PDB file of C-alpha atoms in Angstrom:
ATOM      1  CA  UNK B 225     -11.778  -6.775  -5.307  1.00 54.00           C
ATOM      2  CA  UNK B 226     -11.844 -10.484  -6.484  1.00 56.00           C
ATOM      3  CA  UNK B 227      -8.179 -11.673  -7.097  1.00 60.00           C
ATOM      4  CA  UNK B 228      -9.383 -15.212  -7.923  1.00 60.00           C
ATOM      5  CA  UNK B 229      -8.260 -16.387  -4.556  1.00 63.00           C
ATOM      6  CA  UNK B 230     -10.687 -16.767  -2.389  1.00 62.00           C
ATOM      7  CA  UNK B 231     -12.200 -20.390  -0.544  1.00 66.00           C
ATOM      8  CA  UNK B 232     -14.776 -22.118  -2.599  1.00 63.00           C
ATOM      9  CA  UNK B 233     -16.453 -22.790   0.784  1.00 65.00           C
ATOM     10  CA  UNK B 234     -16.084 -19.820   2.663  1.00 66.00           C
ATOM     11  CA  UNK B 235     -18.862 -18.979   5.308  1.00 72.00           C
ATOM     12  CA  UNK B 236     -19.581 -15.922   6.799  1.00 76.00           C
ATOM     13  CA  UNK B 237     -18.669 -15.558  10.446  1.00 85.00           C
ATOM     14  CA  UNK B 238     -22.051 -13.925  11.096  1.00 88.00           C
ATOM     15  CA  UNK B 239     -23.923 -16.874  12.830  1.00 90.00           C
ATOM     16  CA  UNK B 240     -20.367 -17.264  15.535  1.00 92.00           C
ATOM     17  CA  UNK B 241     -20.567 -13.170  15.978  1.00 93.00           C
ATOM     18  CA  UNK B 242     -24.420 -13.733  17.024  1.00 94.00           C
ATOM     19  CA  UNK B 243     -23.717 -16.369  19.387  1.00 95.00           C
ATOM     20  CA  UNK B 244     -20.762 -14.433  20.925  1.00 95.00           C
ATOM     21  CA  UNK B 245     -22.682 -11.242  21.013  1.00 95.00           C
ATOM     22  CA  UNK B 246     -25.556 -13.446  22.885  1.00 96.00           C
ATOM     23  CA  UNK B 247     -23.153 -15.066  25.345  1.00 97.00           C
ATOM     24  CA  UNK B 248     -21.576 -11.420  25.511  1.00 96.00           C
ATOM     25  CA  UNK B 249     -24.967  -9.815  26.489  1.00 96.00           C
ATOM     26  CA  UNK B 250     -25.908 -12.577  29.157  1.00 97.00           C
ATOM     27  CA  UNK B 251     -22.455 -11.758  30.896  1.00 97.00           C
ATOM     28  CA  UNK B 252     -22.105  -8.247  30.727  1.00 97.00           C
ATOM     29  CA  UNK B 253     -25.511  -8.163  32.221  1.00 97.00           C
ATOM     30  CA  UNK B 254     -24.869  -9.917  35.110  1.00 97.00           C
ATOM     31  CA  UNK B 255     -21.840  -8.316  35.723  1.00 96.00           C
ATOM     32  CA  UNK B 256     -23.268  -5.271  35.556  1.00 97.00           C
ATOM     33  CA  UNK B 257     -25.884  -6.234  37.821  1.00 97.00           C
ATOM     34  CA  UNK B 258     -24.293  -8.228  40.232  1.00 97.00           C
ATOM     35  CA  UNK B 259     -21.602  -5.735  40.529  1.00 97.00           C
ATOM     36  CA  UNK B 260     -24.171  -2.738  41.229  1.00 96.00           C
ATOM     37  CA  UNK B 261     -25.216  -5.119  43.890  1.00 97.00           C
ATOM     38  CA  UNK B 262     -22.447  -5.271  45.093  1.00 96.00           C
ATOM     39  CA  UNK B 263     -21.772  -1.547  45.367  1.00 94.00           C
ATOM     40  CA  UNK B 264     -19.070  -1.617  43.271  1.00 95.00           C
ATOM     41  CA  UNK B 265     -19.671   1.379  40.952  1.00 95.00           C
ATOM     42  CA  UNK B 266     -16.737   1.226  38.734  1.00 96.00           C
ATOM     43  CA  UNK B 267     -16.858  -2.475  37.659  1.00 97.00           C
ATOM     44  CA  UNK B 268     -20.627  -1.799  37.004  1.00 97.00           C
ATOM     45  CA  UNK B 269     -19.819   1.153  34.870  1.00 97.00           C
ATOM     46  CA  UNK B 270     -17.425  -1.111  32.743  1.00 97.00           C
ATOM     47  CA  UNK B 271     -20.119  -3.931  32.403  1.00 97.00           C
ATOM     48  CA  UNK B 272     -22.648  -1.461  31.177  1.00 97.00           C
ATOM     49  CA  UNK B 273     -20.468  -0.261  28.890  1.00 97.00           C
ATOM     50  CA  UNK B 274     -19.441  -3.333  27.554  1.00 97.00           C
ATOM     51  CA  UNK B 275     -22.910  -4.222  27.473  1.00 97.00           C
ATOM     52  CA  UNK B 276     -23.660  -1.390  25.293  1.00 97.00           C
ATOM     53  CA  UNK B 277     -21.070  -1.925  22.842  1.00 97.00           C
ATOM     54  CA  UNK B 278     -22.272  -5.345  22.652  1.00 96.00           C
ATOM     55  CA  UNK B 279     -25.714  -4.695  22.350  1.00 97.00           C
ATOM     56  CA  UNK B 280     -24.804  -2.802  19.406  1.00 96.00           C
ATOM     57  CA  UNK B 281     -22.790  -5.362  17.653  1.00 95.00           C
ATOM     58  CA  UNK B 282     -25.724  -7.546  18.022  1.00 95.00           C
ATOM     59  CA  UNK B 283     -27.894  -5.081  16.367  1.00 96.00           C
ATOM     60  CA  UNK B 284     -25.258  -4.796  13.417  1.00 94.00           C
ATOM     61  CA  UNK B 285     -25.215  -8.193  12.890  1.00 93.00           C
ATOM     62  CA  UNK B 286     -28.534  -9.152  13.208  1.00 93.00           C
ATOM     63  CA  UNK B 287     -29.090  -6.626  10.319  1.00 92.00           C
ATOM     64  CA  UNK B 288     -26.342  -8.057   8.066  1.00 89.00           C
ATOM     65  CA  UNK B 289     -28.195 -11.328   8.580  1.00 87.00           C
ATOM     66  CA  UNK B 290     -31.084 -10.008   7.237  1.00 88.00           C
ATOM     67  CA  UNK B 291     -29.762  -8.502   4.611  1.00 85.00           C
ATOM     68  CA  UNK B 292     -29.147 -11.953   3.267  1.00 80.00           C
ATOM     69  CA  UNK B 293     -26.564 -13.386   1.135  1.00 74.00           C
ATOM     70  CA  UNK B 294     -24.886 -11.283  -1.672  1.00 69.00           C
ATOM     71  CA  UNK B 295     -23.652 -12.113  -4.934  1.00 64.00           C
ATOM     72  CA  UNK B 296     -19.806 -13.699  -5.143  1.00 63.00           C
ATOM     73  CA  UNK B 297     -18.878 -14.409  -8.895  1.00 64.00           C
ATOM     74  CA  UNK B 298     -19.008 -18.368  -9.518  1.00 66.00           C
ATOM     75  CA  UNK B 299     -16.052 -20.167 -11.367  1.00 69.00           C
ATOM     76  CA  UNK B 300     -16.680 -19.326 -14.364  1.00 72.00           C
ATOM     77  CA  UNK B 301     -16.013 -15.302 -13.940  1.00 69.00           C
ATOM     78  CA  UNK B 302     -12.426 -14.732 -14.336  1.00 68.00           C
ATOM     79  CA  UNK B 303     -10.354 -13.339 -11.778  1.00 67.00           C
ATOM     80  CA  UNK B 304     -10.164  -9.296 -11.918  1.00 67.00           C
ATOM     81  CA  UNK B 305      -7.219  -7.301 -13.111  1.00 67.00           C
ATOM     82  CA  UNK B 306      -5.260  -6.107  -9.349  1.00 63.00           C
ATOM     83  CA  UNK B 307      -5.835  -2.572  -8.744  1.00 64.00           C
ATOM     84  CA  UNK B 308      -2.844  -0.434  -9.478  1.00 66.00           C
ATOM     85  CA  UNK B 309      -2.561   2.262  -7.685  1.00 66.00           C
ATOM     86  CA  UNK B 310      -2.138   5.951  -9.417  1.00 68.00           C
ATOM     87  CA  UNK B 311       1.505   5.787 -10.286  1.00 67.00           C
ATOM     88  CA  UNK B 312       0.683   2.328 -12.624  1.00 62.00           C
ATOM     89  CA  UNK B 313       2.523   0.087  -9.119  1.00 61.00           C
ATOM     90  CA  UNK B 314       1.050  -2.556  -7.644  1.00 55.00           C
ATOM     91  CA  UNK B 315       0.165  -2.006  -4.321  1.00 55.00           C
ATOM     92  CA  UNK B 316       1.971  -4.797  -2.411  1.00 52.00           C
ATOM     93  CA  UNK B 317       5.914  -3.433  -2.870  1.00 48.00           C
ATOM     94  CA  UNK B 318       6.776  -6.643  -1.754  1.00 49.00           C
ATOM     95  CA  UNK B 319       6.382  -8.552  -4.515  1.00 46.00           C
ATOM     96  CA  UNK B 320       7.171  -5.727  -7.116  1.00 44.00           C
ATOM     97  CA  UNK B 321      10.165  -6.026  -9.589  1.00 46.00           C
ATOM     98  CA  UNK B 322      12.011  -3.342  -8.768  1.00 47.00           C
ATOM     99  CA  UNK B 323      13.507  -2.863  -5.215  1.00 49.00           C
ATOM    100  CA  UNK B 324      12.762   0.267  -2.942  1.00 51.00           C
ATOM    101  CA  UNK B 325      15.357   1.285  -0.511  1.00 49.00           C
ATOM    102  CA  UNK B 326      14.467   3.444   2.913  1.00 50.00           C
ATOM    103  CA  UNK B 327      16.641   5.721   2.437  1.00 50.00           C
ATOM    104  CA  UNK B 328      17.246   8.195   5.885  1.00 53.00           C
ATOM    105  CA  UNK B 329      15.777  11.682   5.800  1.00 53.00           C
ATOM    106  CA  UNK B 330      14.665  11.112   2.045  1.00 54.00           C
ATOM    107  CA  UNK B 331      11.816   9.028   1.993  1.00 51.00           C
ATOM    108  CA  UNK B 332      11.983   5.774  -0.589  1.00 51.00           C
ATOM    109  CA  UNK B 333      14.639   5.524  -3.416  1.00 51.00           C
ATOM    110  CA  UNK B 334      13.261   3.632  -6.117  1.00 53.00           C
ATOM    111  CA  UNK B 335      16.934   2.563  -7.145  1.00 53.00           C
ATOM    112  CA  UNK B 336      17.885   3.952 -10.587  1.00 55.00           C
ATOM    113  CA  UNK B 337      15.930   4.258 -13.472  1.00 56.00           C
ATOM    114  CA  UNK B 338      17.160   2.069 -15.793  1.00 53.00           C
ATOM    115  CA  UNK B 339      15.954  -1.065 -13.389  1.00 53.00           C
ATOM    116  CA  UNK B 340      18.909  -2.158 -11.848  1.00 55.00           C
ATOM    117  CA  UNK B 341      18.926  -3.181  -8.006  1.00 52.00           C
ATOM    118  CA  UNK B 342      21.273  -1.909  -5.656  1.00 51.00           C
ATOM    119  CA  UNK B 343      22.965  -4.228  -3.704  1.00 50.00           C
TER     120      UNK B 343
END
């Protein structure tokens, strides 16, 4: 959902998640070699698997990258309306007019109904 908040100059984090996922791969490899090696079975088994989950988020973000970009609204598309969840609320309570109290055993108190807080 657009709120009309979002960086001008955002970048997608895709090109630092390849490089990671590189530098990941290189180590978990050698890790997983140098500890079978070693004869140590159980770091081994925790490189490979590292390596493997790795190796996948490589794949998924290669993909994404060639995907290419997709469309963000420019400046001149106004903001959209906030998405209001079923009741008609907002969804952040926090910054809702009326105050909601925790209220033990119960579940949430909206406070009464003709608006008024309680203190």
């Amino acid at each position: 959902m657009r709120t009309g908040s979002e960086p001008v100059t955002a970048r997608s984090p895709l090109r630092m998640r390849l490089w990671l996922s590189i530098w990941g791969l290189i180590w978990t490899g050698l890790g997983t070699g140098l500890f079978a090696v070693a004869g140590r079975t159980g770091w081994a088994v925790a490189c490979g698997v590292l390596f493997v989950i790795v190796a996948t988020d490589l794949v998924l973000v290669v993909h994404h990258i060639r995907q290419g970009p997709h469309y963000q609204p420019g400046r001149d598309i106004p903001p959209y309306e906030p998405d209001h969840g079923p009741d008609g609320r907002p969804e952040d309570y926090g910054r809702d007019s009326r105050a909601r109290h925790r209220v033990p055993d119960k579940g949430w108190d909206d406070g009464p109904e003709d608006g008024t807080h309680r203190p």
